[in-house]
Amino acid sequence: GESVGLHLPTLSVQEGDNSIINCAYSNSASDYFIWYKQESGKGPQFIIDIRSNMDKRQGQRVTVLLNKTVKHLSLQIAATQPGDSAVYFCAEPYNNNDMRFGAGTRLTVKP
Amino acid sequence: KAGVTQTPRYLIKTRGQQVTLSCSPISGHRSVSWYQQTPGQGLQFLFEYFSETQRNKGNFPGRFSGRQFSNSRSEMNVSTLELGDSALYLCASSLVGADSGNTIYFGEGSWLTVV
């Protein structure tokens, strides 16, 4: 079935380095994707979104890239900080608020 | 502007009991959805309400139910609790619906432990 999935379950980076978190999707008709950050004991927090008519979108220290040809999107975090340590999910609206989430990638930032 | 508010934050119930969780969406948001999050299954969609009507439902048994009030506040209920119902229950709200391009915002969740 159609799904949204993540390539790697864990990612460890040094403080100050850039982080790249990847996500693959299978529904070529998807036109909207969202990245969420979830810290321990908290609910998912919206980070950034992108529509299918865009290849790239930038926020504060974050950039999302969308490659529709290979159905892949990535989240880049510049100058990763300890506060960025969390689980990151990509999500795709399926029907109304039925969001399909990837398994999540746990980002650990080493001092 | 206040975010999505969920109560209670933590609760412990015994097998066979029932539980009601409450959610207040962001002011002006009319769509409220519920998710279950467990380590094994990840985030799974339960159901979504808009203007007091359930528009969409995930693959959960009938023991899981919900409703939405005229002020957009929502409740979900789980009857005849099972150990496997132990999870973080998340409420999310949006203006209309995520497939309309509206971002959905999550609350902090209600941690349910069934013993």
PDB file of N, CA and C in Angstrom, chain A residues 32-35 46-66 74-76, chain B residues 101 103:
ATOM      1  N   TYR A  32       1.528  17.469  -0.794  1.00  0.00           N
ATOM      2  CA  TYR A  32       1.830  18.266   0.385  1.00  0.00           C
ATOM      3  C   TYR A  32       2.520  17.383   1.402  1.00  0.00           C
ATOM      4  N   PHE A  33       3.617  17.861   1.937  1.00  0.00           N
ATOM      5  CA  PHE A  33       4.389  17.090   2.908  1.00  0.00           C
ATOM      6  C   PHE A  33       4.773  17.977   4.072  1.00  0.00           C
ATOM      7  N   ILE A  34       4.847  17.368   5.237  1.00  0.00           N
ATOM      8  CA  ILE A  34       5.145  18.127   6.447  1.00  0.00           C
ATOM      9  C   ILE A  34       6.223  17.392   7.244  1.00  0.00           C
ATOM     10  N   TRP A  35       7.101  18.155   7.839  1.00  0.00           N
ATOM     11  CA  TRP A  35       8.066  17.607   8.791  1.00  0.00           C
ATOM     12  C   TRP A  35       7.675  18.037  10.204  1.00  0.00           C
ATOM     13  N   PHE A  46       5.257  21.111  14.553  1.00  0.00           N
ATOM     14  CA  PHE A  46       5.430  21.456  13.155  1.00  0.00           C
ATOM     15  C   PHE A  46       6.762  22.162  12.937  1.00  0.00           C
ATOM     16  N   ILE A  47       7.500  21.722  11.913  1.00  0.00           N
ATOM     17  CA  ILE A  47       8.760  22.377  11.575  1.00  0.00           C
ATOM     18  C   ILE A  47       8.616  23.154  10.283  1.00  0.00           C
ATOM     19  N   ILE A  48       8.271  22.452   9.214  1.00  0.00           N
ATOM     20  CA  ILE A  48       8.218  23.069   7.908  1.00  0.00           C
ATOM     21  C   ILE A  48       7.396  22.176   6.993  1.00  0.00           C
ATOM     22  N   ASP A  49       6.814  22.775   5.969  1.00  0.00           N
ATOM     23  CA  ASP A  49       6.066  21.983   5.003  1.00  0.00           C
ATOM     24  C   ASP A  49       6.481  22.379   3.595  1.00  0.00           C
ATOM     25  N   ILE A  50       6.053  21.578   2.634  1.00  0.00           N
ATOM     26  CA  ILE A  50       6.378  21.875   1.245  1.00  0.00           C
ATOM     27  C   ILE A  50       5.280  21.305   0.348  1.00  0.00           C
ATOM     28  N   ARG A  51       4.969  22.026  -0.693  1.00  0.00           N
ATOM     29  CA  ARG A  51       3.981  21.572  -1.647  1.00  0.00           C
ATOM     30  C   ARG A  51       4.688  20.991  -2.868  1.00  0.00           C
ATOM     31  N   SER A  52       3.974  20.203  -3.611  1.00  0.00           N
ATOM     32  CA  SER A  52       4.606  19.473  -4.717  1.00  0.00           C
ATOM     33  C   SER A  52       5.018  20.372  -5.867  1.00  0.00           C
ATOM     34  N   ASN A  53       4.558  21.603  -5.876  1.00  0.00           N
ATOM     35  CA  ASN A  53       4.972  22.503  -6.955  1.00  0.00           C
ATOM     36  C   ASN A  53       6.279  23.225  -6.614  1.00  0.00           C
ATOM     37  N   MET A  54       6.893  22.806  -5.517  1.00  0.00           N
ATOM     38  CA  MET A  54       8.158  23.383  -5.083  1.00  0.00           C
ATOM     39  C   MET A  54       9.202  22.270  -4.975  1.00  0.00           C
ATOM     40  N   ASP A  55      10.464  22.643  -5.182  1.00  0.00           N
ATOM     41  CA  ASP A  55      11.561  21.701  -4.998  1.00  0.00           C
ATOM     42  C   ASP A  55      12.274  21.929  -3.673  1.00  0.00           C
ATOM     43  N   LYS A  56      12.143  23.131  -3.174  1.00  0.00           N
ATOM     44  CA  LYS A  56      12.910  23.505  -1.992  1.00  0.00           C
ATOM     45  C   LYS A  56      12.158  24.573  -1.222  1.00  0.00           C
ATOM     46  N   ARG A  57      12.274  24.461   0.088  1.00  0.00           N
ATOM     47  CA  ARG A  57      11.690  25.509   0.919  1.00  0.00           C
ATOM     48  C   ARG A  57      12.578  25.683   2.140  1.00  0.00           C
ATOM     49  N   GLN A  58      12.831  26.929   2.489  1.00  0.00           N
ATOM     50  CA  GLN A  58      13.739  27.205   3.608  1.00  0.00           C
ATOM     51  C   GLN A  58      13.010  27.865   4.758  1.00  0.00           C
ATOM     52  N   GLY A  59      13.440  27.460   5.956  1.00  0.00           N
ATOM     53  CA  GLY A  59      12.953  28.106   7.157  1.00  0.00           C
ATOM     54  C   GLY A  59      14.151  28.576   7.958  1.00  0.00           C
ATOM     55  N   GLN A  60      13.927  28.738   9.240  1.00  0.00           N
ATOM     56  CA  GLN A  60      15.035  29.153  10.083  1.00  0.00           C
ATOM     57  C   GLN A  60      15.913  27.949  10.394  1.00  0.00           C
ATOM     58  N   ARG A  61      17.084  27.903   9.831  1.00  0.00           N
ATOM     59  CA  ARG A  61      18.074  26.811   9.973  1.00  0.00           C
ATOM     60  C   ARG A  61      17.600  25.497   9.372  1.00  0.00           C
ATOM     61  N   VAL A  62      16.433  25.431   8.812  1.00  0.00           N
ATOM     62  CA  VAL A  62      15.965  24.192   8.199  1.00  0.00           C
ATOM     63  C   VAL A  62      15.622  24.410   6.737  1.00  0.00           C
ATOM     64  N   THR A  63      15.858  23.376   5.959  1.00  0.00           N
ATOM     65  CA  THR A  63      15.536  23.392   4.534  1.00  0.00           C
ATOM     66  C   THR A  63      14.915  22.043   4.200  1.00  0.00           C
ATOM     67  N   VAL A  64      13.828  22.062   3.468  1.00  0.00           N
ATOM     68  CA  VAL A  64      13.241  20.815   2.996  1.00  0.00           C
ATOM     69  C   VAL A  64      13.412  20.764   1.480  1.00  0.00           C
ATOM     70  N   LEU A  65      13.865  19.621   0.999  1.00  0.00           N
ATOM     71  CA  LEU A  65      14.039  19.394  -0.425  1.00  0.00           C
ATOM     72  C   LEU A  65      13.089  18.300  -0.871  1.00  0.00           C
ATOM     73  N   LEU A  66      12.477  18.504  -2.005  1.00  0.00           N
ATOM     74  CA  LEU A  66      11.541  17.528  -2.550  1.00  0.00           C
ATOM     75  C   LEU A  66      11.995  17.115  -3.942  1.00  0.00           C
ATOM     76  N   SER A  74      13.821  15.430   1.921  1.00  0.00           N
ATOM     77  CA  SER A  74      14.810  15.465   2.987  1.00  0.00           C
ATOM     78  C   SER A  74      14.661  16.735   3.802  1.00  0.00           C
ATOM     79  N   LEU A  75      15.095  16.631   5.036  1.00  0.00           N
ATOM     80  CA  LEU A  75      15.110  17.776   5.951  1.00  0.00           C
ATOM     81  C   LEU A  75      16.563  18.038   6.306  1.00  0.00           C
ATOM     82  N   GLN A  76      17.008  19.234   6.026  1.00  0.00           N
ATOM     83  CA  GLN A  76      18.364  19.624   6.369  1.00  0.00           C
ATOM     84  C   GLN A  76      18.319  20.625   7.510  1.00  0.00           C
TER      85      GLN A  76
ATOM     86  N   GLY B 101      -4.282  21.561   2.613  1.00  0.00           N
ATOM     87  CA  GLY B 101      -3.056  22.330   2.772  1.00  0.00           C
ATOM     88  C   GLY B 101      -2.959  23.064   4.081  1.00  0.00           C
ATOM     89  N   THR B 103      -1.968  23.231   7.840  1.00  0.00           N
ATOM     90  CA  THR B 103      -1.090  22.555   8.779  1.00  0.00           C
ATOM     91  C   THR B 103      -1.897  22.067   9.971  1.00  0.00           C
TER      92      THR B 103
END
